[in-house]
Amino acid sequence: MIALSLHRSADPPSDAVHLRALPSALPTDAEVLAASQDDPERFAMLFDRHAAAVHRYLGRRVGELADDLLSETFLVAFRRRADYRPEHLDVRPWLIGIATNLVHGHARTERRRYRLLARAAGRPEEHGPDPADSGDRLDAQALRGPLAAALAGLKAHDRDVLLLVAWGDLSYEEVAAVLGVPVGTVRSRLHRARRRTRAVLDAPTLSDLLSDPASEETR
Amino acid sequence: MNETTLLRDAGPEAPPLSPAARSAARAALLEEIGASRTVRGRLRAFLPGRRLPLRLGAAVVAVAAAWTAVVVAPGDAAPGRPAPSATAPAAPAAPGGIDLVAAEAVTFPVSLDPVPEGLTPLYSRRGGIAQYGSTPPFHVADYEPTSLVSGAPDAAGAGATDPGRVLLGLFPEDPRSSEEYGFWAEGDPTGTATVDGIEAGVWREEGVVSLLWERPDGQWVWLAGEGARARTESLVAVAESIVDRPQPVGLQFGLAPAGWSVGGYEESRSLDLVSDTDPALLLRLSAVGPQYDGTIDELLDGLPMAAPVETVTVQGRPGRLALLEGDAGTSPFWTMLGQLPDGRYLRLLAPQELTREQVLQIGEQVTAAS
């Protein structure tokens, strides 16, 4: 009898349903966007939800220029909100896709940023490594230059796929929808981007990376 | 750790979103929203070329200032020094030094005959030594649209049909045995096909078809067709056009250190030789992409110099020779820049075990296919 009583007392409280219902009381992104067709002010809620993520993605690609492109991303998204199709794509990847298209207009800035980062990482540190730094952290630091050099050398459409996955957190299907290419193409571009990135990471020294001819290309 | 995780953990960081920048962006959006309620605003949204005033200028200035200390201006070259001639016969090596010998042509082991229309191969060789992965050597030819490879506008115009892409991999073992081979198809084949009487696995995905089979000589072939090439029947025809006819890769050394071998090459844009006795010693030849529109001196921008840049003559055209600081704990190394007859720049990296004269002699005899 005691056991039965304890068991019953462990049942979920009756108001658990209400607690679970709270999050869904907030409108989804798609609902907000749909509502903004008639009530444009609602669109600002999407900015509040996603500005940080979009800026973080842009910032990793174009550095300080992200401030301007963040603003442009949401202006473009607002103007094109009637074109949004929720059955194709969630709002966040849709915004990341718009941001990606804007980055294309600043491709030279992006490549220059990677090259500068690669070269900066190749310079000797002013101070020796902090003994308190973990091995993983030091490993990551050692890879910053090679990774930046690798990004500078990728072809634009290969880099898009790689960074939409890595920094945009998009699935292959979302990348395909954003770029308007089949999923298979996403996979093959990702394969090529990873292969080339791995080739650079495997280079004997960072100094070699600085001569990577691809980093001077403009396409 | 794969490349995606590495990029997340060790890739370039984003600058923080400052409250001011966030507020400015939000205010711009609210202004746009408010304007959309007016007829003029709705029209404005469709006008081309409307952009926010960018603060790009300030950002560029900030970056430039940060780099002022390390940029080597062209004036750092030694204008008063005579340009060294690189046409003398190969200098004898110093006692214990490295001899230069005539180099054999570096080739990719197989060819497609005919080459698929509208595509141009880019050759890569990976694996074999520690710097190039843990697998045995393997080869990949990436047949990409010629307009993309050459950097020239498509002669047929923007409306021309996309020629697709073909990827040809040649492996010493089943490429599914190591991720380093990059075989991307997952799971079991979705079908089979016959290539020269041999059964090949077929993986059909949206936009891409892959074939994989083992040749009688034990090598494995992976052939993938993308876009217009993503049809099993036409891909089998491409597979049956593979011939064991080595093709010279685009970059070649005329002179090379004795006892050095091919370490690898990447997409026909760089070619590495490594010492057989010390694989850490590397000689890298690379060609700068055809669309590069900077100057020869800009190719040295930001590189840490161990000595002043020299103006030299390479293959009858102005070049640069510089000794660069090595990475932490490594010796300085040579970098030589020259220009090819087609206008592209080439770069040679060499260890200090080679003399200045040897670097120039090697540079004098390198070639690059257009």
Coordinates of C-alpha atoms in Angstrom, one line a residue:
Chain A
M1 CA 0.0 0.0 0.0
I2 CA 2.8 2.4 0.8
A3 CA 4.5 1.7 -2.4
L4 CA 1.3 2.3 -4.3
S5 CA 0.8 5.6 -2.5
L6 CA 4.3 6.7 -3.3
H7 CA 3.8 5.8 -6.9
R8 CA 0.7 7.9 -7.2
S9 CA 2.4 10.8 -5.5
A10 CA 5.1 10.7 -8.2
D11 CA 2.6 11.3 -11.0
P12 CA 3.1 14.5 -12.9
P13 CA 1.2 17.4 -11.3
S14 CA -2.0 18.3 -13.0
D15 CA -0.8 21.7 -14.1
A16 CA 2.1 20.2 -16.1
V17 CA 0.0 20.5 -19.3
H18 CA -0.1 24.2 -18.8
L19 CA 3.6 24.5 -18.2
R20 CA 4.3 22.6 -21.4
A21 CA 1.9 24.8 -23.2
L22 CA 3.7 28.0 -22.3
P23 CA 6.5 28.0 -24.9
S24 CA 4.0 27.2 -27.7
A25 CA 2.0 30.2 -26.7
L26 CA 4.7 32.3 -28.4
P27 CA 4.1 32.6 -32.1
T28 CA 6.5 30.7 -34.3
D29 CA 8.9 32.5 -36.6
A30 CA 6.7 31.6 -39.6
E31 CA 3.6 32.9 -37.8
V32 CA 5.3 36.2 -37.0
L33 CA 6.4 36.5 -40.5
A34 CA 3.0 35.8 -41.8
A35 CA 1.5 38.3 -39.4
S36 CA 3.9 40.9 -40.6
Q37 CA 2.3 40.9 -44.0
D38 CA -0.6 42.8 -42.6
D39 CA 1.1 44.2 -39.5
P40 CA 4.7 45.1 -40.5
E41 CA 5.7 46.1 -37.0
R42 CA 5.6 42.4 -36.1
F43 CA 8.6 41.8 -38.2
A44 CA 10.8 43.5 -35.6
M45 CA 10.3 40.4 -33.4
L46 CA 12.3 38.4 -35.9
F47 CA 15.2 40.8 -35.6
D48 CA 15.0 40.4 -31.8
R49 CA 15.1 36.7 -32.1
H50 CA 17.8 36.2 -34.8
A51 CA 20.0 39.3 -35.0
A52 CA 22.7 37.8 -32.7
A53 CA 22.9 34.6 -34.7
V54 CA 22.9 36.3 -38.1
H55 CA 25.6 38.8 -36.9
R56 CA 27.7 36.0 -35.5
Y57 CA 27.6 34.2 -38.9
L58 CA 28.3 37.4 -40.8
G59 CA 31.1 38.4 -38.3
R60 CA 33.0 35.2 -38.8
R61 CA 32.9 35.7 -42.6
V62 CA 33.4 39.5 -43.0
G63 CA 34.5 40.8 -39.6
E64 CA 33.5 44.3 -38.7
L65 CA 31.5 44.6 -41.9
A66 CA 28.9 42.4 -40.2
D67 CA 27.4 45.4 -38.5
D68 CA 26.3 46.8 -41.9
L69 CA 25.4 43.5 -43.4
L70 CA 23.2 42.6 -40.4
S71 CA 21.2 45.7 -41.1
E72 CA 21.0 45.0 -44.8
T73 CA 20.0 41.4 -44.2
F74 CA 16.9 42.4 -42.2
L75 CA 16.0 45.2 -44.6
V76 CA 16.1 42.7 -47.5
A77 CA 14.2 40.1 -45.5
F78 CA 11.5 42.6 -44.7
R79 CA 11.1 43.7 -48.3
R80 CA 11.0 40.1 -49.5
R81 CA 8.8 38.7 -46.7
A82 CA 6.0 38.1 -49.1
D83 CA 8.2 35.6 -51.0
Y84 CA 8.9 33.5 -47.9
R85 CA 7.6 30.0 -48.1
P86 CA 7.5 28.3 -44.7
E87 CA 7.1 24.9 -46.3
H88 CA 10.5 25.2 -47.9
L89 CA 12.6 26.7 -45.1
D90 CA 12.5 27.9 -41.6
V91 CA 13.0 31.6 -41.0
R92 CA 16.5 31.4 -39.4
P93 CA 18.1 29.6 -42.4
W94 CA 16.2 31.9 -44.7
L95 CA 17.8 34.9 -43.0
I96 CA 21.2 33.2 -43.1
G97 CA 20.7 32.6 -46.8
I98 CA 20.0 36.3 -47.4
A99 CA 23.1 37.2 -45.4
T100 CA 25.1 34.8 -47.5
N101 CA 24.0 36.5 -50.7
L102 CA 25.0 39.8 -49.2
V103 CA 28.5 38.4 -48.4
H104 CA 28.9 37.6 -52.1
G105 CA 28.9 41.3 -52.8
H106 CA 31.9 41.7 -50.5
A107 CA 33.9 38.6 -51.6
R108 CA 37.2 40.4 -51.7
T109 CA 36.7 41.7 -48.2
E110 CA 36.0 38.2 -47.0
R111 CA 39.1 36.7 -48.7
R112 CA 41.3 39.6 -47.5
R113 CA 40.1 39.0 -44.0
Y114 CA 41.0 35.3 -44.1
R115 CA 44.4 36.1 -45.6
L116 CA 45.2 38.7 -43.0
L117 CA 44.1 36.3 -40.2
A118 CA 46.3 33.6 -41.7
R119 CA 49.3 35.9 -41.8
A120 CA 48.6 37.2 -38.3
A121 CA 48.6 33.7 -37.0
G122 CA 51.9 33.1 -38.7
R123 CA 53.7 35.8 -36.8
P124 CA 55.5 34.9 -33.6
E125 CA 53.5 35.6 -30.5
E126 CA 54.7 38.6 -28.4
H127 CA 54.3 36.5 -25.3
G128 CA 54.8 32.8 -24.9
P129 CA 51.9 30.5 -24.4
D130 CA 50.1 30.7 -21.1
P131 CA 50.9 27.6 -19.1
A132 CA 47.3 27.7 -17.9
D133 CA 46.0 27.2 -21.4
S134 CA 44.7 23.8 -22.0
G135 CA 46.2 21.6 -24.8
D136 CA 43.0 21.8 -26.7
R137 CA 43.1 25.6 -26.6
L138 CA 46.6 25.6 -27.8
D139 CA 45.8 23.2 -30.6
A140 CA 42.9 25.4 -31.7
Q141 CA 45.2 28.4 -31.7
A142 CA 47.7 26.6 -33.8
L143 CA 45.0 25.9 -36.4
R144 CA 43.6 29.4 -36.7
G145 CA 46.1 30.4 -39.3
P146 CA 45.8 27.3 -41.4
L147 CA 42.0 27.4 -41.3
A148 CA 41.9 31.0 -42.3
A149 CA 44.3 30.3 -45.2
A150 CA 42.1 27.3 -46.2
L151 CA 39.0 29.5 -46.3
A152 CA 40.8 32.1 -48.4
G153 CA 41.6 29.4 -50.9
L154 CA 38.2 27.9 -51.4
K155 CA 36.0 28.6 -54.3
A156 CA 33.1 30.8 -53.4
H157 CA 30.4 28.2 -53.8
D158 CA 32.3 25.6 -52.0
R159 CA 33.1 28.0 -49.1
D160 CA 29.4 28.9 -48.9
V161 CA 28.4 25.3 -48.4
L162 CA 31.1 24.7 -45.8
L163 CA 30.3 27.8 -43.8
L164 CA 26.6 27.5 -44.0
V165 CA 27.0 24.1 -42.4
A166 CA 29.8 25.0 -40.0
W167 CA 28.8 28.5 -38.9
G168 CA 25.2 28.8 -40.0
D169 CA 24.3 25.4 -38.5
L170 CA 22.2 24.6 -41.5
S171 CA 21.4 21.1 -42.5
Y172 CA 22.3 19.8 -46.0
E173 CA 18.6 20.2 -47.0
E174 CA 18.5 23.8 -45.8
V175 CA 21.8 24.6 -47.6
A176 CA 20.3 23.2 -50.7
A177 CA 17.2 25.3 -50.3
V178 CA 19.2 28.5 -49.5
L179 CA 21.5 28.1 -52.5
G180 CA 18.9 26.7 -54.9
V181 CA 20.9 23.5 -55.7
P182 CA 20.2 19.8 -55.2
V183 CA 21.2 18.2 -52.0
G184 CA 23.6 16.0 -53.9
T185 CA 25.4 19.1 -55.1
V186 CA 25.6 20.3 -51.6
R187 CA 27.3 17.1 -50.6
S188 CA 29.8 17.2 -53.5
R189 CA 30.7 20.8 -52.8
L190 CA 31.1 20.0 -49.2
H191 CA 33.3 17.1 -50.1
R192 CA 35.5 19.4 -52.2
A193 CA 35.6 22.1 -49.6
R194 CA 36.6 19.6 -46.9
R195 CA 39.2 18.0 -49.1
R196 CA 40.8 21.3 -49.9
T197 CA 40.6 22.4 -46.3
R198 CA 42.2 19.2 -45.2
A199 CA 45.0 19.6 -47.8
V200 CA 45.9 23.0 -46.3
L201 CA 45.7 21.8 -42.7
D202 CA 48.1 18.9 -43.7
A203 CA 50.6 21.3 -45.2
P204 CA 54.0 21.1 -43.5
T205 CA 54.2 24.6 -42.2
L206 CA 52.1 27.6 -41.8
S207 CA 54.5 29.5 -44.0
D208 CA 53.6 27.2 -46.9
L209 CA 50.0 28.2 -46.5
L210 CA 50.9 31.8 -47.1
S211 CA 51.8 30.9 -50.7
D212 CA 48.6 29.0 -51.4
P213 CA 47.8 30.3 -54.9
A214 CA 44.1 29.9 -54.3
S215 CA 44.3 32.6 -51.7
E216 CA 45.0 35.1 -54.4
E217 CA 42.2 34.1 -56.6
T218 CA 39.2 36.3 -56.9
R219 CA 36.5 33.9 -57.9
Chain B
M1 CA 37.8 16.1 -35.4
N2 CA 36.4 16.9 -38.8
E3 CA 36.7 20.2 -40.7
T4 CA 33.3 21.4 -39.7
T5 CA 34.0 21.0 -36.0
L6 CA 37.5 22.6 -36.5
L7 CA 35.9 25.6 -38.1
R8 CA 33.5 26.0 -35.3
D9 CA 36.2 25.7 -32.6
A10 CA 39.2 27.3 -34.3
G11 CA 37.8 29.3 -37.2
P12 CA 37.9 33.0 -37.3
E13 CA 35.9 34.6 -34.5
A14 CA 33.1 37.1 -35.1
P15 CA 33.5 40.5 -33.5
P16 CA 30.9 41.1 -30.8
L17 CA 27.6 42.7 -31.8
S18 CA 27.8 45.9 -29.9
P19 CA 24.7 47.5 -28.4
A20 CA 25.2 50.5 -30.6
A21 CA 25.4 48.4 -33.8
R22 CA 22.4 46.4 -32.8
S23 CA 20.4 49.5 -32.0
A24 CA 21.4 51.1 -35.3
A25 CA 20.3 48.0 -37.3
R26 CA 17.1 47.7 -35.4
A27 CA 16.4 51.4 -35.9
A28 CA 17.0 51.1 -39.7
L29 CA 14.6 48.2 -39.8
L30 CA 11.9 50.1 -37.9
E31 CA 12.4 53.0 -40.2
E32 CA 11.9 50.7 -43.2
I33 CA 8.9 49.2 -41.6
G34 CA 7.4 52.7 -40.9
A35 CA 8.2 53.8 -44.5
S36 CA 6.4 50.7 -45.9
R37 CA 3.2 52.1 -44.6
T38 CA 3.5 54.9 -47.1
V39 CA 3.1 54.7 -50.8
R40 CA 6.5 56.3 -51.2
G41 CA 8.0 53.8 -48.9
R42 CA 6.5 50.9 -50.7
L43 CA 8.0 52.2 -54.0
R44 CA 11.3 52.8 -52.4
A45 CA 11.6 49.2 -51.4
F46 CA 11.6 48.2 -55.0
L47 CA 14.1 50.8 -56.2
P48 CA 17.5 49.3 -57.1
G49 CA 20.7 50.3 -55.4
R50 CA 19.3 51.6 -52.2
R51 CA 21.8 50.7 -49.6
L52 CA 22.6 51.8 -46.1
P53 CA 25.6 54.1 -45.9
L54 CA 28.3 51.6 -45.2
R55 CA 31.0 52.1 -42.6
L56 CA 33.3 50.0 -44.7
G57 CA 35.7 52.8 -45.2
A58 CA 36.3 53.0 -41.5
A59 CA 36.7 49.2 -41.2
V60 CA 39.3 49.1 -43.9
V61 CA 41.2 51.9 -42.3
A62 CA 41.2 50.0 -39.0
V63 CA 42.5 46.9 -40.6
A64 CA 45.1 48.7 -42.6
A65 CA 46.4 50.4 -39.5
A66 CA 46.7 47.2 -37.7
W67 CA 48.8 45.8 -40.5
T68 CA 51.0 48.8 -41.2
A69 CA 53.8 47.4 -39.0
V70 CA 54.1 44.2 -41.1
V71 CA 53.4 45.3 -44.6
V72 CA 56.5 45.3 -46.8
A73 CA 56.3 48.2 -49.2
P74 CA 57.7 47.9 -52.7
G75 CA 60.3 50.4 -51.6
D76 CA 61.8 47.8 -49.4
A77 CA 63.2 46.1 -52.5
A78 CA 66.8 47.0 -53.2
P79 CA 66.6 49.1 -56.3
G80 CA 70.3 49.7 -56.4
R81 CA 71.2 46.1 -56.5
P82 CA 71.9 44.5 -59.8
A83 CA 69.3 41.9 -60.9
P84 CA 71.0 38.6 -60.6
S85 CA 71.1 36.5 -63.6
A86 CA 69.4 33.1 -63.4
T87 CA 70.7 31.9 -66.7
A88 CA 74.1 30.5 -65.6
P89 CA 74.6 26.8 -65.5
A90 CA 73.6 25.0 -62.4
A91 CA 76.0 25.9 -59.7
P92 CA 77.9 23.1 -58.1
A93 CA 76.6 22.3 -54.6
A94 CA 78.6 23.4 -51.7
P95 CA 80.3 20.5 -49.9
G96 CA 77.5 18.5 -48.3
G97 CA 74.9 20.6 -50.2
I98 CA 72.2 19.7 -52.6
D99 CA 72.8 19.0 -56.3
L100 CA 70.3 20.0 -58.9
V101 CA 69.4 17.6 -61.7
A102 CA 67.0 17.6 -64.6
A103 CA 63.5 16.8 -63.4
E104 CA 61.2 14.2 -64.9
A105 CA 57.7 15.2 -65.9
V106 CA 55.2 14.8 -63.1
T107 CA 52.1 13.0 -64.4
F108 CA 48.6 12.1 -63.4
P109 CA 48.2 8.3 -64.0
V110 CA 45.0 8.1 -66.1
S111 CA 43.1 10.2 -68.6
L112 CA 39.5 10.5 -69.9
D113 CA 39.5 10.1 -73.6
P114 CA 37.7 12.1 -74.8
V115 CA 37.6 14.8 -72.1
P116 CA 34.0 15.6 -71.4
E117 CA 32.9 18.6 -73.4
G118 CA 33.1 21.9 -71.6
L119 CA 35.2 20.5 -68.7
T120 CA 38.8 20.8 -67.8
P121 CA 40.6 18.6 -65.3
L122 CA 42.3 19.7 -62.2
Y123 CA 44.7 17.1 -60.9
S124 CA 45.5 16.3 -57.2
R125 CA 47.7 13.8 -55.5
R126 CA 47.4 13.2 -51.8
G127 CA 48.5 10.7 -49.2
G128 CA 51.8 8.9 -49.1
I129 CA 53.7 10.8 -46.5
A130 CA 52.7 12.1 -43.1
Q131 CA 52.2 15.7 -44.3
Y132 CA 49.6 14.6 -46.8
G133 CA 47.5 12.2 -44.7
S134 CA 47.8 8.7 -43.4
T135 CA 46.6 6.9 -46.5
P136 CA 48.7 5.5 -49.3
P137 CA 49.0 7.9 -52.3
F138 CA 45.8 8.5 -54.2
H139 CA 44.8 10.6 -57.1
V140 CA 41.8 12.8 -57.9
A141 CA 40.9 14.6 -61.1
D142 CA 38.2 17.2 -60.8
Y143 CA 36.7 17.9 -64.2
E144 CA 35.2 21.4 -63.8
P145 CA 33.6 23.8 -66.2
T146 CA 36.4 25.2 -68.3
S147 CA 35.1 28.8 -67.8
L148 CA 35.5 28.3 -64.1
V149 CA 39.0 26.9 -64.3
S150 CA 40.3 29.5 -66.7
G151 CA 38.6 32.4 -65.0
A152 CA 37.5 33.6 -68.5
P153 CA 33.8 34.3 -69.2
D154 CA 32.0 31.5 -70.9
A155 CA 32.4 32.0 -74.6
A156 CA 28.9 30.7 -75.1
G157 CA 27.5 33.3 -72.8
A158 CA 25.6 33.3 -69.6
G159 CA 22.8 31.4 -71.1
A160 CA 25.0 28.4 -72.0
T161 CA 24.1 25.0 -70.7
D162 CA 25.9 24.1 -67.5
P163 CA 28.4 21.4 -68.4
G164 CA 28.2 19.8 -65.0
R165 CA 31.2 18.3 -63.2
V166 CA 32.9 14.9 -63.2
L167 CA 35.1 13.7 -60.3
L168 CA 37.5 10.9 -60.9
G169 CA 39.3 9.3 -58.0
L170 CA 41.9 6.5 -58.3
F171 CA 42.7 4.7 -55.0
P172 CA 45.0 1.9 -54.0
E173 CA 42.2 0.4 -51.9
D174 CA 38.5 0.7 -51.3
P175 CA 38.0 4.4 -50.6
R176 CA 35.3 3.6 -48.1
S177 CA 38.1 2.3 -45.8
S178 CA 39.2 5.8 -44.8
E179 CA 37.5 9.2 -44.5
E180 CA 40.6 10.8 -45.8
Y181 CA 39.7 9.5 -49.3
G182 CA 36.7 11.7 -49.2
F183 CA 34.2 9.2 -50.6
W184 CA 30.9 10.8 -49.8
A185 CA 28.3 8.3 -50.8
E186 CA 26.8 6.7 -47.7
G187 CA 25.3 3.2 -47.1
D188 CA 24.9 0.5 -49.6
P189 CA 24.8 1.2 -53.3
T190 CA 21.3 2.0 -54.6
G191 CA 22.0 0.0 -57.7
T192 CA 24.6 -1.5 -60.0
A193 CA 26.1 -0.9 -63.4
T194 CA 28.6 -2.5 -65.6
V195 CA 31.8 -0.8 -66.6
D196 CA 34.1 -2.6 -69.0
G197 CA 32.4 -5.9 -67.9
I198 CA 33.0 -5.2 -64.2
E199 CA 30.1 -4.6 -61.8
A200 CA 30.2 -1.2 -60.2
G201 CA 28.2 0.1 -57.3
V202 CA 25.9 3.0 -58.1
W203 CA 24.8 5.6 -55.6
R204 CA 22.1 7.9 -56.9
E205 CA 21.4 11.1 -55.0
E206 CA 19.6 14.2 -56.0
G207 CA 21.9 16.0 -58.3
V208 CA 24.8 13.5 -58.1
V209 CA 25.5 10.0 -59.2
S210 CA 28.5 8.0 -58.1
L211 CA 30.1 4.8 -59.5
L212 CA 32.6 2.7 -57.6
W213 CA 34.4 -0.3 -58.8
E214 CA 37.6 -2.3 -58.5
R215 CA 39.8 -2.6 -61.5
P216 CA 41.6 -5.8 -62.4
D217 CA 44.9 -4.3 -61.2
G218 CA 43.4 -3.9 -57.7
Q219 CA 43.0 -0.1 -57.9
W220 CA 39.6 1.3 -57.1
V221 CA 37.9 4.0 -59.2
W222 CA 35.3 6.4 -58.0
L223 CA 33.5 8.4 -60.7
A224 CA 30.9 11.0 -59.7
G225 CA 28.8 13.1 -62.0
E226 CA 27.2 16.3 -60.9
G227 CA 24.5 18.4 -62.6
A228 CA 24.3 17.6 -66.3
R229 CA 26.6 14.6 -65.7
A230 CA 24.4 13.0 -63.0
R231 CA 23.0 10.3 -65.2
T232 CA 24.0 6.7 -64.8
E233 CA 24.1 5.9 -68.5
S234 CA 26.3 8.8 -69.5
L235 CA 28.5 8.3 -66.5
V236 CA 29.1 4.7 -67.4
A237 CA 30.2 6.0 -70.8
V238 CA 32.6 8.3 -69.1
A239 CA 33.8 5.5 -67.0
E240 CA 34.6 3.4 -70.0
S241 CA 36.6 6.3 -71.5
I242 CA 39.2 6.0 -68.8
V243 CA 42.6 5.1 -70.3
D244 CA 45.9 4.3 -68.6
R245 CA 47.6 7.2 -70.3
P246 CA 49.5 9.5 -67.9
Q247 CA 48.9 13.2 -68.3
P248 CA 51.4 15.8 -67.4
V249 CA 50.2 18.0 -64.6
G250 CA 50.0 21.7 -65.2
L251 CA 53.1 22.7 -63.2
Q252 CA 56.5 21.3 -63.9
F253 CA 60.0 21.6 -62.6
G254 CA 62.8 21.6 -65.1
L255 CA 65.5 21.4 -62.4
A256 CA 65.0 19.7 -59.1
P257 CA 67.1 18.7 -56.1
A258 CA 68.7 15.3 -56.6
G259 CA 67.1 12.7 -54.4
W260 CA 63.8 14.5 -54.1
S261 CA 60.4 13.1 -55.1
V262 CA 56.9 14.3 -55.7
G263 CA 55.2 14.9 -52.4
G264 CA 51.8 15.9 -53.8
Y265 CA 50.0 18.3 -56.0
E266 CA 46.7 20.1 -55.5
E267 CA 44.2 20.9 -58.2
S268 CA 46.9 21.7 -60.7
R269 CA 47.8 24.8 -58.8
S270 CA 50.7 23.7 -56.7
L271 CA 53.3 21.0 -56.9
D272 CA 55.4 19.9 -54.0
L273 CA 58.7 18.1 -54.1
V274 CA 60.1 16.6 -50.8
S275 CA 63.4 15.2 -49.9
D276 CA 63.5 11.4 -49.8
T277 CA 65.8 11.5 -46.7
D278 CA 64.0 14.4 -44.9
P279 CA 60.4 14.8 -45.9
A280 CA 60.3 18.0 -43.9
L281 CA 62.3 19.6 -46.6
L282 CA 59.9 20.9 -49.2
L283 CA 60.0 22.7 -52.5
R284 CA 56.7 24.1 -53.5
L285 CA 55.8 25.6 -56.9
S286 CA 52.5 27.4 -57.2
A287 CA 50.7 29.4 -59.8
V288 CA 48.5 32.3 -58.8
G289 CA 45.0 32.2 -60.1
P290 CA 44.3 33.9 -63.5
Q291 CA 41.9 36.3 -61.9
Y292 CA 44.4 37.7 -59.5
D293 CA 44.6 41.4 -60.3
G294 CA 47.1 42.6 -57.7
T295 CA 50.8 43.4 -58.3
I296 CA 53.8 41.2 -57.7
D297 CA 54.7 43.1 -54.6
E298 CA 51.2 42.7 -53.1
L299 CA 52.0 38.9 -53.1
L300 CA 54.5 39.7 -50.4
D301 CA 52.2 41.9 -48.4
G302 CA 52.2 41.0 -44.7
L303 CA 54.9 38.3 -44.9
P304 CA 57.6 38.5 -42.3
M305 CA 60.9 39.2 -44.0
A306 CA 64.2 37.9 -42.7
A307 CA 66.1 40.1 -45.3
P308 CA 65.3 42.8 -47.7
V309 CA 63.4 41.8 -50.9
E310 CA 65.5 41.6 -54.0
T311 CA 64.4 42.5 -57.5
V312 CA 65.5 39.7 -59.8
T313 CA 65.0 38.6 -63.3
V314 CA 63.1 35.3 -63.8
Q315 CA 62.6 33.9 -67.3
G316 CA 63.3 37.4 -68.7
R317 CA 60.7 39.2 -66.6
P318 CA 60.9 41.1 -63.3
G319 CA 60.7 38.9 -60.2
R320 CA 61.3 39.1 -56.5
L321 CA 63.4 37.0 -54.2
A322 CA 63.0 37.2 -50.5
L323 CA 64.0 35.3 -47.4
L324 CA 61.0 34.9 -45.1
E325 CA 61.0 34.2 -41.4
G326 CA 60.1 30.6 -40.7
D327 CA 57.4 29.5 -38.3
A328 CA 58.3 29.3 -34.7
G329 CA 61.3 27.1 -34.2
T330 CA 62.0 26.8 -38.0
S331 CA 64.6 28.3 -40.2
P332 CA 63.9 31.1 -42.7
F333 CA 63.1 30.0 -46.2
W334 CA 63.2 31.4 -49.7
T335 CA 60.2 32.7 -51.7
M336 CA 60.7 33.6 -55.3
L337 CA 58.1 35.3 -57.4
G338 CA 58.1 35.4 -61.2
Q339 CA 55.7 36.0 -64.0
L340 CA 54.6 33.5 -66.7
P341 CA 54.3 34.4 -70.3
D342 CA 50.5 34.3 -70.0
G343 CA 50.7 37.0 -67.3
R344 CA 50.1 34.8 -64.2
Y345 CA 52.5 34.9 -61.3
L346 CA 54.3 31.9 -60.0
R347 CA 55.7 31.4 -56.6
L348 CA 58.5 29.1 -55.5
L349 CA 59.1 28.2 -51.8
A350 CA 62.4 26.6 -51.0
P351 CA 64.3 25.7 -47.8
Q352 CA 67.5 27.5 -47.0
E353 CA 69.3 24.2 -47.7
L354 CA 69.2 25.4 -51.3
T355 CA 71.4 28.4 -52.1
R356 CA 70.1 31.6 -53.5
E357 CA 71.5 30.8 -56.9
Q358 CA 69.9 27.4 -56.9
V359 CA 66.5 28.9 -56.1
L360 CA 66.9 31.2 -59.1
Q361 CA 68.0 28.4 -61.3
I362 CA 65.1 26.3 -60.4
G363 CA 62.7 29.3 -61.0
E364 CA 64.2 29.9 -64.4
Q365 CA 63.1 26.4 -65.6
V366 CA 59.7 25.9 -64.1
T367 CA 56.8 25.8 -66.5
A368 CA 53.0 26.2 -66.1
A369 CA 50.4 25.2 -68.7
S370 CA 47.9 27.9 -69.5

